[in-house]
Coordinates of C-alpha atoms and ligand atoms in Angstrom, one line a residue:
M1 CA -5.2 5.7 -6.4
C2 CA -3.5 8.6 -8.3
G3 CA -0.8 10.8 -6.9
I4 CA -1.3 14.6 -6.3
I5 CA 1.1 17.4 -5.7
G6 CA 0.9 21.1 -5.2
Y7 CA 3.3 23.9 -4.5
I8 CA 2.7 27.6 -3.5
G9 CA 5.9 29.6 -2.4
N10 CA 8.7 31.5 -3.8
K11 CA 10.5 28.9 -5.9
Q12 CA 9.8 27.7 -9.4
A13 CA 6.9 25.2 -9.2
Y14 CA 7.6 23.0 -12.2
P15 CA 10.8 21.1 -11.0
I16 CA 9.1 20.5 -7.6
L17 CA 5.9 19.2 -9.3
I18 CA 7.9 17.1 -11.7
D19 CA 10.1 15.6 -9.1
G20 CA 7.1 15.0 -6.8
L21 CA 5.1 13.3 -9.6
K22 CA 8.2 10.9 -10.2
R23 CA 8.1 10.0 -6.5
L24 CA 4.3 9.5 -6.6
E25 CA 4.4 7.7 -9.8
Y26 CA 4.0 4.3 -7.9
R27 CA 0.4 5.4 -7.2
G28 CA -0.6 5.4 -10.8
Y29 CA 1.2 5.8 -14.1
D30 CA -1.1 5.9 -17.0
S31 CA -1.2 9.7 -17.6
S32 CA 0.0 12.9 -15.9
G33 CA -0.3 16.5 -16.1
V34 CA 0.6 19.9 -14.5
A35 CA -1.1 23.3 -14.1
I36 CA 1.2 26.2 -13.5
L37 CA 0.1 29.9 -12.6
N38 CA 2.5 32.2 -14.4
E39 CA 3.6 35.8 -13.5
N40 CA 0.6 37.2 -15.6
K41 CA -1.7 35.2 -13.4
K42 CA -2.6 32.8 -16.4
T43 CA -2.9 29.2 -15.8
S44 CA -1.0 26.9 -18.4
I45 CA -2.2 23.2 -18.3
Y46 CA -0.1 20.4 -19.8
K47 CA -1.1 16.8 -19.9
S48 CA 0.2 13.7 -21.5
K49 CA -0.7 10.0 -21.7
G50 CA 1.8 7.7 -20.3
K51 CA 4.5 8.1 -17.6
V52 CA 5.8 11.3 -16.1
S53 CA 8.8 11.2 -18.4
E54 CA 6.3 11.7 -21.4
L55 CA 5.0 14.8 -19.7
E56 CA 8.6 16.0 -19.3
K57 CA 9.2 15.5 -23.0
Y58 CA 6.0 17.2 -23.8
T59 CA 6.7 20.2 -21.8
S60 CA 10.4 20.7 -22.6
D61 CA 9.7 23.5 -25.1
K62 CA 6.7 24.9 -23.1
D63 CA 6.6 27.9 -20.7
V64 CA 6.5 26.2 -17.4
C65 CA 7.6 29.4 -15.4
G66 CA 5.5 30.2 -12.2
K67 CA 5.6 29.8 -8.5
I68 CA 2.1 28.2 -7.8
G69 CA 1.1 24.9 -9.3
M70 CA -0.2 21.5 -9.1
G71 CA 0.4 18.0 -10.6
H72 CA -1.2 14.6 -11.0
T73 CA -0.3 11.2 -11.9
R74 CA -3.4 9.0 -12.9
W75 CA -4.6 5.4 -12.4
A76 CA -7.6 5.4 -14.4
T77 CA -11.0 4.9 -12.9
H78 CA -13.5 6.9 -14.9
G79 CA -12.4 7.0 -18.6
E80 CA -9.5 5.5 -20.4
P81 CA -6.0 6.9 -20.0
N82 CA -5.6 9.6 -22.5
D83 CA -4.7 13.3 -22.5
I84 CA -8.2 14.5 -22.3
N85 CA -8.9 12.4 -19.2
A86 CA -5.6 13.2 -17.5
H87 CA -5.8 15.8 -14.8
P88 CA -5.7 18.7 -14.1
H89 CA -9.2 19.5 -15.2
Q90 CA -10.8 22.8 -15.7
S91 CA -14.3 24.1 -15.3
A92 CA -16.2 25.0 -18.5
N93 CA -15.6 28.7 -18.0
G94 CA -12.1 28.4 -16.9
Y95 CA -12.7 29.7 -13.2
F96 CA -11.4 26.5 -11.5
T97 CA -8.5 24.2 -12.2
L98 CA -8.2 21.0 -10.1
I99 CA -6.6 17.6 -9.5
H100 CA -8.3 14.8 -7.7
N101 CA -7.5 11.5 -6.2
G102 CA -10.5 9.4 -5.2
I103 CA -14.0 8.7 -6.8
I104 CA -17.0 10.9 -6.8
E105 CA -19.6 8.2 -6.3
N106 CA -22.7 10.3 -7.2
Y107 CA -21.1 11.7 -10.3
S108 CA -23.8 10.6 -12.5
N109 CA -26.6 12.6 -10.6
L110 CA -24.4 15.6 -10.4
K111 CA -23.6 15.4 -14.1
K112 CA -27.3 15.2 -15.1
R113 CA -28.0 18.2 -12.9
L114 CA -25.1 20.2 -14.6
E115 CA -26.2 19.1 -18.0
N116 CA -29.7 20.5 -17.5
R117 CA -28.0 23.7 -16.7
D118 CA -26.2 23.6 -20.3
Y119 CA -22.8 22.3 -19.0
V120 CA -21.0 20.2 -21.5
F121 CA -18.2 17.9 -20.4
K122 CA -14.9 17.2 -22.4
S123 CA -13.7 14.2 -20.5
E124 CA -15.2 11.0 -19.1
T125 CA -14.0 11.9 -15.8
D126 CA -15.9 12.4 -12.4
T127 CA -13.3 15.0 -11.7
E128 CA -14.4 17.3 -14.5
I129 CA -18.0 17.2 -13.0
L130 CA -16.7 18.4 -9.7
A131 CA -14.8 21.3 -11.3
N132 CA -18.0 22.4 -12.9
L133 CA -20.1 21.9 -9.9
I134 CA -17.8 24.2 -8.0
E135 CA -17.9 26.8 -10.8
Y136 CA -21.7 26.6 -11.1
I137 CA -22.1 27.4 -7.2
Y138 CA -19.4 30.1 -7.6
I139 CA -21.0 31.9 -10.4
K140 CA -24.7 31.3 -9.3
G141 CA -24.2 32.1 -5.6
K142 CA -21.7 34.8 -6.3
V143 CA -19.6 33.5 -3.4
S144 CA -15.8 33.2 -2.7
A145 CA -13.9 30.4 -4.2
E146 CA -13.5 28.9 -0.8
M147 CA -17.2 28.9 -0.2
A148 CA -18.0 27.5 -3.6
V149 CA -15.7 24.6 -2.8
R150 CA -17.1 23.9 0.6
L151 CA -20.6 24.0 -0.7
A152 CA -19.9 21.7 -3.6
L153 CA -18.2 19.3 -1.3
T154 CA -21.2 19.0 0.9
K155 CA -23.0 17.7 -2.2
V156 CA -20.4 15.0 -3.1
V157 CA -20.6 11.4 -2.0
G158 CA -17.2 9.7 -2.3
A159 CA -13.5 9.9 -1.8
Y160 CA -11.3 12.9 -2.7
A161 CA -8.0 14.5 -2.1
L162 CA -8.1 17.8 -4.0
V163 CA -5.9 20.7 -4.9
I164 CA -8.0 23.6 -6.6
S165 CA -7.2 26.9 -7.8
C166 CA -9.5 29.8 -8.9
K167 CA -8.6 32.2 -11.6
N168 CA -10.1 35.1 -9.9
E169 CA -8.2 34.3 -6.6
P170 CA -4.9 33.2 -8.1
E171 CA -2.6 33.6 -5.2
Q172 CA -4.0 30.7 -3.3
L173 CA -4.6 26.9 -3.4
I174 CA -7.5 25.3 -1.8
V175 CA -7.0 21.7 -0.7
A176 CA -9.5 19.3 0.7
K177 CA -9.8 15.5 1.8
N178 CA -12.1 12.8 2.3
S179 CA -11.1 9.2 2.6
S180 CA -8.1 9.8 0.3
P181 CA -4.8 10.7 1.7
L182 CA -3.4 14.4 1.8
I183 CA -0.3 15.8 3.5
I184 CA 0.7 19.5 3.6
G185 CA 4.4 20.3 4.2
I186 CA 5.2 23.6 5.7
G187 CA 8.3 25.4 4.5
Q188 CA 9.5 29.2 4.9
E189 CA 6.7 31.0 3.2
E190 CA 6.1 28.0 1.0
Y191 CA 3.7 24.9 1.3
F192 CA 4.0 21.6 -0.4
I193 CA 0.9 19.5 -0.8
A194 CA 1.1 15.8 -1.7
S195 CA -0.6 12.4 -1.4
D196 CA 2.2 11.1 0.9
A197 CA 5.4 12.4 2.6
S198 CA 7.8 11.1 -0.3
P199 CA 7.8 14.3 -2.4
I200 CA 7.9 16.6 0.7
V201 CA 10.6 15.0 2.8
Q202 CA 13.5 16.7 1.0
Y203 CA 12.0 20.2 1.6
T204 CA 10.6 20.0 5.1
Q205 CA 9.9 17.8 8.0
S206 CA 6.9 19.7 9.4
V207 CA 3.6 18.4 8.0
I208 CA -0.1 18.5 8.6
Y209 CA -2.2 15.3 7.9
L210 CA -5.6 16.5 6.8
N211 CA -8.6 14.9 8.5
D212 CA -11.6 13.7 6.4
K213 CA -13.9 16.6 5.3
D214 CA -11.3 19.2 6.3
I215 CA -10.3 22.0 3.8
A216 CA -7.1 24.2 4.0
I217 CA -7.0 27.6 2.1
I218 CA -3.3 28.2 1.5
K219 CA -1.5 31.4 0.7
R220 CA 2.2 32.0 0.8
D221 CA 1.9 34.0 4.0
E222 CA -1.4 32.8 5.4
F223 CA -2.8 29.4 6.1
S224 CA -6.3 28.7 7.2
Y225 CA -7.9 25.4 8.2
K226 CA -11.5 24.5 8.6
T227 CA -14.2 21.7 8.2
I228 CA -16.3 21.9 5.0
K229 CA -19.0 23.2 7.2
N230 CA -16.7 26.3 8.0
D231 CA -15.8 25.4 11.6
I232 CA -12.4 26.8 12.1
L233 CA -9.8 24.3 13.5
S234 CA -6.2 24.8 14.5
P235 CA -4.0 22.3 12.6
K236 CA -1.8 19.9 14.3
I237 CA 1.8 20.1 13.0
E238 CA 3.6 16.8 13.2
K239 CA 7.3 15.9 12.5
L240 CA 8.1 13.4 9.7
N241 CA 11.3 11.9 11.0
L242 CA 12.1 10.6 7.5
G243 CA 15.4 11.0 5.6
I244 CA 15.5 11.5 1.8
G245 CA 17.4 8.2 1.5
A246 CA 14.2 6.4 2.4
V247 CA 12.7 7.4 -0.8
E248 CA 15.5 6.9 -3.1
K249 CA 16.9 3.8 -4.8
Q250 CA 20.5 4.4 -3.3
G251 CA 22.4 2.5 -6.0
Y252 CA 19.9 -0.3 -6.4
D253 CA 18.5 -0.9 -9.9
H254 CA 14.9 -1.0 -8.6
F255 CA 13.1 -0.1 -5.4
M256 CA 11.8 -3.6 -5.0
L257 CA 15.4 -4.8 -4.9
K258 CA 16.3 -2.2 -2.5
E259 CA 13.3 -3.1 -0.4
I260 CA 14.1 -6.8 -0.4
F261 CA 17.6 -6.1 0.7
E262 CA 16.4 -3.8 3.5
Q263 CA 14.5 -6.5 5.2
P264 CA 17.2 -7.3 7.9
S265 CA 17.2 -3.7 8.9
S266 CA 13.4 -3.1 8.5
I267 CA 12.7 -6.0 10.7
L268 CA 15.1 -4.4 13.3
D269 CA 13.2 -1.2 12.9
T270 CA 10.0 -2.9 13.6
F271 CA 11.5 -4.4 16.8
R272 CA 13.0 -1.1 18.0
G273 CA 11.9 0.0 21.4
R274 CA 9.6 -3.0 21.6
I275 CA 11.8 -5.7 22.9
A276 CA 13.6 -5.4 26.3
A277 CA 17.2 -5.0 26.3
D278 CA 17.7 -8.3 28.1
F279 CA 15.2 -10.0 25.5
S280 CA 12.8 -10.9 28.4
K281 CA 9.7 -9.0 27.2
I282 CA 7.9 -7.6 24.1
Y283 CA 6.4 -4.3 24.5
L284 CA 3.7 -3.2 22.0
G285 CA 2.7 0.1 23.5
G286 CA -0.3 0.5 21.1
L287 CA -1.9 -2.7 22.5
L288 CA -1.7 -1.9 26.2
D289 CA -5.0 -0.1 26.6
V290 CA -6.8 -2.9 24.5
M291 CA -5.1 -5.8 26.2
P292 CA -7.9 -6.5 28.6
K293 CA -10.3 -6.9 25.6
L294 CA -7.8 -8.9 23.8
I295 CA -7.4 -11.3 26.5
K296 CA -11.1 -11.9 26.9
T297 CA -12.2 -11.9 23.3
K298 CA -13.6 -15.1 21.9
R299 CA -12.7 -14.2 18.3
I300 CA -10.4 -12.2 16.3
I301 CA -11.2 -11.2 12.7
I302 CA -8.3 -10.1 10.3
I303 CA -9.2 -7.8 7.4
A304 CA -6.9 -6.9 4.7
C305 CA -6.2 -7.0 0.9
G306 CA -3.4 -8.3 -1.4
T307 CA -0.1 -9.1 0.3
S308 CA -1.4 -7.9 3.7
W309 CA -4.1 -10.4 3.4
H310 CA -1.4 -13.2 3.1
A311 CA 0.4 -11.6 6.3
G312 CA -3.1 -12.0 7.8
L313 CA -3.2 -15.6 7.1
V314 CA 0.2 -16.2 8.7
G315 CA -1.2 -14.1 11.5
E316 CA -4.1 -16.6 11.9
Y317 CA -1.7 -19.5 12.4
L318 CA 0.3 -17.5 14.9
L319 CA -2.4 -16.2 17.0
E320 CA -4.2 -19.5 17.0
E321 CA -1.0 -21.3 18.1
F322 CA 0.1 -18.8 20.7
T323 CA -3.1 -17.4 22.0
R324 CA -5.7 -20.1 21.3
I325 CA -8.2 -17.4 20.1
P326 CA -10.2 -18.4 17.1
V327 CA -9.2 -16.4 14.1
E328 CA -11.0 -15.6 10.9
V329 CA -9.1 -13.9 7.9
E330 CA -11.3 -12.0 5.5
Y331 CA -10.7 -10.0 2.2
A332 CA -11.8 -6.8 3.2
S333 CA -13.9 -6.3 0.0
E334 CA -15.8 -9.6 0.6
F335 CA -16.2 -8.8 4.4
R336 CA -18.0 -5.6 4.0
Y337 CA -20.5 -6.6 1.3
R338 CA -21.8 -9.7 2.9
N339 CA -23.4 -8.4 6.0
P340 CA -20.9 -10.1 8.3
I341 CA -21.8 -11.3 11.8
I342 CA -19.7 -9.0 14.1
Y343 CA -20.1 -9.1 17.9
K344 CA -19.4 -6.3 20.2
D345 CA -16.5 -8.2 22.0
D346 CA -14.9 -9.2 18.7
I347 CA -11.4 -7.8 18.0
V348 CA -10.9 -6.8 14.3
I349 CA -7.4 -6.4 13.1
A350 CA -6.9 -4.5 9.8
I351 CA -3.6 -4.9 8.1
S352 CA -2.4 -2.5 5.5
Q353 CA 0.9 -1.3 4.3
S354 CA -0.4 2.1 2.8
G355 CA -3.1 2.5 5.4
E356 CA -5.3 3.8 2.6
T357 CA -6.8 0.8 0.9
A358 CA -10.4 1.8 0.3
D359 CA -11.8 -1.7 1.1
T360 CA -10.1 -2.1 4.2
L361 CA -11.0 1.3 5.3
S362 CA -14.7 0.7 4.7
A363 CA -14.6 -2.6 6.2
I364 CA -13.1 -0.9 9.4
K365 CA -15.9 1.6 9.5
L366 CA -18.5 -1.4 9.2
A367 CA -16.9 -3.2 12.0
K368 CA -16.8 -0.1 14.2
D369 CA -20.5 0.6 13.4
K370 CA -21.4 -2.8 14.8
G371 CA -19.5 -2.1 18.0
A372 CA -16.2 -4.3 17.5
T373 CA -12.8 -2.9 18.7
V374 CA -10.6 -2.3 15.7
L375 CA -6.9 -2.4 15.7
G376 CA -4.7 -1.5 12.9
I377 CA -1.3 -2.8 11.7
C378 CA 0.0 -0.1 9.2
N379 CA 3.2 1.0 7.7
V380 CA 2.4 4.5 6.7
V381 CA 2.2 6.8 9.9
G382 CA -0.7 9.1 10.0
S383 CA -2.5 7.2 7.2
S384 CA -6.3 7.0 7.2
I385 CA -6.5 3.4 8.5
A386 CA -4.1 4.3 11.3
R387 CA -6.4 7.1 12.3
E388 CA -9.6 5.3 11.8
T389 CA -8.8 2.4 14.2
D390 CA -9.3 2.3 17.9
A391 CA -5.7 1.2 18.6
G392 CA -2.9 -0.4 16.7
V393 CA 0.8 -0.9 16.0
Y394 CA 2.9 0.7 13.2
T395 CA 5.1 -1.6 11.4
H396 CA 8.0 1.0 10.9
A397 CA 9.3 -0.7 7.8
G398 CA 10.1 2.7 6.1
P399 CA 8.6 4.0 2.9
E400 CA 7.8 1.0 0.5
I401 CA 7.7 2.3 -3.1
G402 CA 7.9 -0.8 -5.2
V403 CA 4.3 -1.8 -6.1
A404 CA 5.0 -5.3 -5.3
S405 CA 5.1 -5.5 -1.6
T406 CA 8.0 -7.1 0.1
K407 CA 9.4 -5.5 3.3
A408 CA 5.9 -4.7 4.5
F409 CA 5.0 -8.3 4.4
T410 CA 7.9 -9.4 6.6
A411 CA 7.3 -6.3 9.0
Q412 CA 3.5 -7.3 9.3
V413 CA 4.4 -10.9 10.2
T414 CA 7.0 -9.7 12.5
I415 CA 4.3 -7.5 14.3
L416 CA 1.7 -10.4 14.2
T417 CA 4.4 -12.7 15.8
M418 CA 5.1 -10.2 18.6
M419 CA 1.4 -9.5 19.2
S420 CA 0.7 -13.3 19.3
A421 CA 3.5 -13.8 21.8
M422 CA 2.5 -10.9 24.0
I423 CA -1.2 -11.9 24.3
G424 CA -0.4 -15.6 24.5
K425 CA 1.9 -14.6 27.5
E426 CA -0.7 -12.5 29.2
K427 CA -3.2 -15.4 28.8
N428 CA -0.6 -17.9 30.1
I429 CA -1.0 -20.0 27.0
I430 CA 2.6 -20.0 26.4
T431 CA 5.1 -20.5 29.2
E432 CA 7.9 -17.9 30.3
D433 CA 10.4 -20.3 28.7
K434 CA 8.6 -20.6 25.5
Y435 CA 8.1 -16.7 25.4
K436 CA 11.8 -16.0 25.9
K437 CA 12.7 -18.7 23.3
L438 CA 10.4 -17.1 20.8
I439 CA 11.9 -13.6 21.5
L440 CA 15.5 -15.0 21.0
E441 CA 14.4 -16.8 17.8
L442 CA 12.7 -13.6 16.4
I443 CA 15.7 -11.4 17.2
S444 CA 17.8 -13.8 15.1
I445 CA 15.7 -13.5 12.1
P446 CA 17.4 -10.4 10.5
D447 CA 20.9 -12.1 10.5
K448 CA 19.2 -15.3 9.0
I449 CA 17.7 -13.2 6.2
K450 CA 21.2 -11.6 5.6
K451 CA 22.5 -15.1 5.0
I452 CA 19.7 -15.9 2.5
L453 CA 20.3 -12.7 0.6
L454 CA 24.0 -13.8 0.1
L455 CA 22.6 -16.4 -2.1
N456 CA 21.1 -13.8 -4.6
E457 CA 23.2 -15.0 -7.6
R458 CA 21.9 -18.5 -7.3
F459 CA 18.3 -17.3 -7.2
K460 CA 19.3 -15.4 -10.4
K461 CA 20.6 -18.7 -12.0
I462 CA 17.4 -20.5 -11.3
A463 CA 15.3 -17.6 -12.5
A464 CA 17.4 -17.6 -15.9
M465 CA 16.2 -21.3 -16.3
Y466 CA 12.5 -20.7 -15.9
K467 CA 12.1 -17.2 -17.1
D468 CA 10.1 -18.4 -20.2
A469 CA 7.6 -20.6 -18.3
N470 CA 4.1 -19.9 -18.8
N471 CA 2.9 -21.2 -15.5
F472 CA 4.2 -21.8 -12.0
L473 CA 2.8 -23.6 -9.0
Y474 CA 3.7 -22.7 -5.5
L475 CA 3.0 -25.2 -2.6
G476 CA 3.1 -25.1 1.1
R477 CA 1.6 -26.5 4.2
G478 CA 0.6 -24.8 7.4
Y479 CA 2.5 -21.6 7.9
F480 CA 3.9 -22.0 4.4
F481 CA 0.6 -22.1 2.7
P482 CA 0.3 -18.2 2.9
V483 CA 3.9 -18.0 1.8
A484 CA 3.1 -20.0 -1.4
L485 CA 0.4 -17.7 -2.1
E486 CA 2.6 -14.7 -1.6
G487 CA 5.3 -16.4 -3.8
A488 CA 2.7 -16.9 -6.6
L489 CA 1.4 -13.3 -6.2
K490 CA 4.9 -11.7 -6.4
L491 CA 5.5 -13.7 -9.7
K492 CA 2.1 -12.6 -11.3
E493 CA 2.4 -9.0 -10.2
I494 CA 5.7 -8.3 -11.7
S495 CA 6.5 -10.9 -14.5
Y496 CA 3.0 -11.5 -15.8
I497 CA 3.5 -15.2 -15.5
H498 CA 0.3 -17.1 -14.5
A499 CA 1.0 -18.6 -11.1
E500 CA -1.1 -20.2 -8.4
G501 CA -0.3 -20.8 -4.6
Y502 CA -1.9 -23.9 -3.2
P503 CA -2.0 -25.9 0.1
A504 CA 0.5 -28.8 -0.8
A505 CA -2.0 -31.4 0.2
E506 CA -4.7 -30.0 -1.8
M507 CA -2.7 -30.3 -5.0
K508 CA -4.1 -33.7 -5.8
H509 CA -7.7 -32.4 -5.8
G510 CA -7.0 -30.4 -9.0
P511 CA -3.7 -28.8 -9.7
I512 CA -1.9 -32.0 -10.1
A513 CA -3.7 -32.2 -13.4
L514 CA -1.6 -29.3 -14.7
I515 CA 1.7 -30.8 -13.9
D516 CA 4.0 -31.8 -16.8
K517 CA 7.5 -31.5 -17.6
K518 CA 7.1 -27.7 -18.4
M519 CA 5.6 -26.8 -15.1
P520 CA 8.0 -25.4 -12.3
V521 CA 6.6 -26.1 -8.9
V522 CA 8.0 -24.1 -6.0
V523 CA 7.7 -26.0 -2.9
I524 CA 8.2 -24.7 0.7
A525 CA 9.7 -27.8 2.4
T526 CA 11.5 -26.9 5.5
K527 CA 11.8 -29.3 8.4
D528 CA 8.6 -29.1 10.6
K529 CA 6.0 -31.3 11.6
S530 CA 4.6 -31.9 8.1
Y531 CA 8.1 -32.5 6.6
E532 CA 7.4 -36.3 5.7
K533 CA 4.0 -35.2 4.0
I534 CA 5.5 -32.4 1.9
V535 CA 8.4 -34.8 0.7
S536 CA 5.6 -37.1 -0.4
N537 CA 3.9 -34.0 -2.3
I538 CA 7.4 -33.4 -3.9
Q539 CA 7.4 -37.2 -5.0
E540 CA 4.0 -36.7 -6.4
V541 CA 5.1 -33.8 -8.6
K542 CA 8.2 -35.5 -9.8
A543 CA 6.2 -38.8 -10.7
R544 CA 4.4 -36.5 -13.1
K545 CA 7.8 -35.0 -14.5
G546 CA 7.2 -31.6 -12.9
I547 CA 10.2 -29.4 -12.2
V548 CA 10.7 -29.0 -8.4
I549 CA 12.3 -25.9 -6.9
A550 CA 12.3 -26.7 -3.2
I551 CA 13.0 -24.1 -0.3
V552 CA 14.6 -26.5 2.4
T553 CA 16.3 -26.2 5.8
E554 CA 20.2 -25.9 5.6
G555 CA 21.7 -29.3 5.4
D556 CA 18.6 -31.1 4.2
K557 CA 19.8 -34.3 2.2
T558 CA 16.5 -36.0 1.5
I559 CA 14.9 -33.4 -0.7
K560 CA 18.2 -32.6 -2.5
E561 CA 18.0 -36.3 -3.9
I562 CA 14.5 -35.8 -5.5
A563 CA 14.1 -31.9 -6.2
D564 CA 15.7 -30.4 -9.3
H565 CA 16.9 -27.6 -7.3
V566 CA 17.0 -26.8 -3.7
L567 CA 17.5 -23.4 -2.1
E568 CA 18.6 -23.6 1.6
I569 CA 17.5 -21.3 4.3
P570 CA 18.7 -21.2 7.9
K571 CA 16.9 -23.3 10.5
A572 CA 14.5 -21.6 12.6
E573 CA 11.4 -22.1 14.9
A574 CA 8.6 -23.3 12.6
S575 CA 6.3 -20.4 13.4
L576 CA 8.9 -18.0 12.1
V577 CA 10.2 -19.7 9.0
S578 CA 7.7 -17.8 6.8
L579 CA 9.8 -14.6 7.4
L580 CA 12.7 -16.6 5.9
A581 CA 11.0 -18.7 3.2
V582 CA 9.4 -15.7 1.5
I583 CA 12.9 -14.1 0.7
P584 CA 14.0 -16.6 -2.0
L585 CA 10.5 -16.3 -3.6
Q586 CA 10.7 -12.5 -3.8
L587 CA 14.2 -12.6 -5.3
L588 CA 13.1 -15.4 -7.8
S589 CA 10.2 -13.3 -8.9
Y590 CA 12.3 -10.2 -9.2
H591 CA 15.0 -11.8 -11.4
I592 CA 12.5 -13.4 -13.6
A593 CA 10.7 -10.1 -14.2
V594 CA 14.0 -8.3 -14.9
M595 CA 14.9 -11.0 -17.4
R596 CA 11.6 -10.7 -19.1
G597 CA 12.1 -6.9 -19.4
C598 CA 9.1 -6.1 -17.2
N599 CA 8.6 -2.8 -15.3
I600 CA 9.5 -4.0 -11.9
D601 CA 8.5 -1.0 -9.7
Q602 CA 5.4 -0.1 -11.7
P603 CA 3.8 -3.2 -13.2
R604 CA 1.2 -2.9 -15.7
N605 CA -2.3 -2.1 -14.4
L606 CA -1.3 -2.2 -10.8
A607 CA -1.2 0.7 -8.2
K608 CA 0.7 0.6 -4.9
S609 CA -2.2 2.4 -3.0
V610 CA -5.7 1.2 -4.0
T611 CA -8.0 4.1 -2.9
V612 CA -10.9 2.8 -5.0
E613 CA -13.3 0.0 -4.1
Ligands
G6P701 C1 -2.2 -3.2 -3.8 C2 -0.8 -3.4 -3.8 C3 -0.3 -4.6 -3.0 C4 -0.9 -4.5 -1.7 C5 -2.5 -4.4 -1.7 C6 -2.9 -4.1 -0.3 O1 -2.8 -4.2 -4.6 O2 -0.3 -3.4 -5.2 O3 1.0 -4.6 -3.0 O4 -0.7 -5.6 -0.9 O5 -2.9 -3.2 -2.5 O6 -2.4 -2.7 0.1 P1 -2.3 -2.3 1.6 O7 -1.7 -1.0 1.5 O8 -3.7 -2.2 2.2 O9 -1.4 -3.3 2.3

C-alpha cells in the first residue's frame, strides 16, 4: 500500500507534495515524510510518525523551499511505524534518496550481501536496503544514477513503485514500477508523479501509466522512458477525464458519506453508453471479443478480496440464475496458494475496485499461466489488473476514497447483473421479455436508491440506539447472504464492533447460541421466494430475546409486528434487491462509527489499496 508523490518543475514542491499526500493518505497513514532539494542542491528530509497533519506540524518551522521533491505516506509492512522507518530513505553515504510502495521480497539476501560489504542499516525497512544496493552499484561500477537504478532493479524480486533522486545528478527524478501503481502527470515544464490520479488531476489531465519493469528519467525539460533492461520506449500519453470534484468531499463530512450518497449517480455512470436508448439492449463493449468463449465455457471462477469478493458472491447467484454456467467464487489469496484446477476453457473474472490488490493480481497471473481467459471488473482506469486481464469492463463509479468500499460494490454488482443478462440472452437462457424486464428494473435502481437515502435520519436514530453494542449479527438468504456479509464487514471496518454475516438458515447451527437481549440482529427480509423462511428465522431470534432490525419491502406488515425495527426499501426484482438492501447497512455502519468517534475514512490498520500479499 503506501502512497507516493513526486514533483519536478518550477513551482515550490512542498505544497504540492503535502496536498498530494493528503489525497493519498487513504492508502496508508501510519507515518509520512518528504524530501526536498533546495536551491543549493542539498536534500532536506523530514519524517514524522502518524498522519500527514503531524508531518505538517513538524515541518512548520523548517526550510521546505525547493522545486524538486518527493513524499510518502506509509502503511507499515517491514518495521513498526516510527520516524526512522518512515520514508524517504537515504543510502548510507547519502548519494540516493528514495520512496517506495511495495515489498522487496528478496530483501534478506540483498541485506546480507550488503552487510558483508560493511553496509549498516538504520531502519528495519526493505526500502533502505534497496537505496544501499543502488548506491553500492553506483560507487562500485562508477556508472550513472540511472544505470545504477536499472542494474539494482534487475536484482530485485518483488513489487515496487519508486521515486529516486541522486545527489550528484540533482536536477532529475528517476521513477520505476513493478506491480505497484505509478502515474506520471505531464504539465508545462513540470512533472507530477503519484500512486494514483487523485493528487495530479488538479494540475493536468495528461498522464502516462507506467508499465511493469519500466523506468522514466525525468528532468524539467527532458523525459526519457525505457525498460529496466535499457530498451528505449515511447510513452503513451493518456487523458484522465476526471474533475477535481471527484476527489474532494464537496461539503460532506466524510468521503464515505459522499460515496454512499453518490450511488444513484455512480450507478448511472456505470450504465452510461451501455444500455440502448430504447432500453432494449445491454452493450458491454469490453466483452464482445470474448463472448464466443463466454457462451461456450463450462465454468466461471470469480476471484477477488474484501468487498469485491462479496460482489463476486452476488455475481455467482446472478450468473448461475441467468446464464446457467456454474460459478465458483474464490478469495484470490486462497486460490493462488492451493494449486487450483484451472482448465483452458475456464473463464476467470477478477473483481477489484483499485485494480491493484496484490493477491488478485497474482491469482490472475496464475490463471493466465494455466491458459484460462481472464476478465477484469475494475474501477480504476489503467490499473494493473485492468491491464493484466485479457478483456474486461470498467465500473466507472468514479474515485472511491473512503477506505470502506460502498459505491464500488454497487457498481460491481451492476456490472455483474448486466454481464449475466447479456450472456443469458446470447445463450437463450433468458427470454427477450425477461431480458427487457430486467433492463427496465435495472434502470429504475438509481431512483429507488434515492428513496432509501431520504431515510438517512431514521438510520441515524437506530444507529444511536445500538452504537454501544459489542456484537452484531447480520442474516440473509440467497442474494442477501452476501449483503449480510457486506453489512457485517462495513460495521467491523469502521466502527470496530465485532460483527458476523451468516446465511439466515445456518444461524441455528451455531450463531443462535450467541443471541440474547443485547444482540442486535440485522435481517435482510424482503419479499422473495424465501420470505416465509426468513420470517421464521426472525421468530427464532425473537424467541431468544434478540433485537431484530429488519430490512423489509415497502408496505410489509407481517415483519413489522415481530421485529423491533423495520427499514423499508422499495420493491424490486429479487435478483436486484442486493443493490438496494446494502444501502441501509452502509448508512447504519457509518452513523454508528461516527457516534463512536471513529476515523471514518481511514480506519485503524486498514488501507484502501492492498498491494502486499
Ligand atoms: C481492502 C479495502 C477493501 C477492499 C479490498 C479489496 O481491504 O479496504 O475496501 O474491498 O481491499 O480491494 P479491491 O481494490 O481489490 O477491490
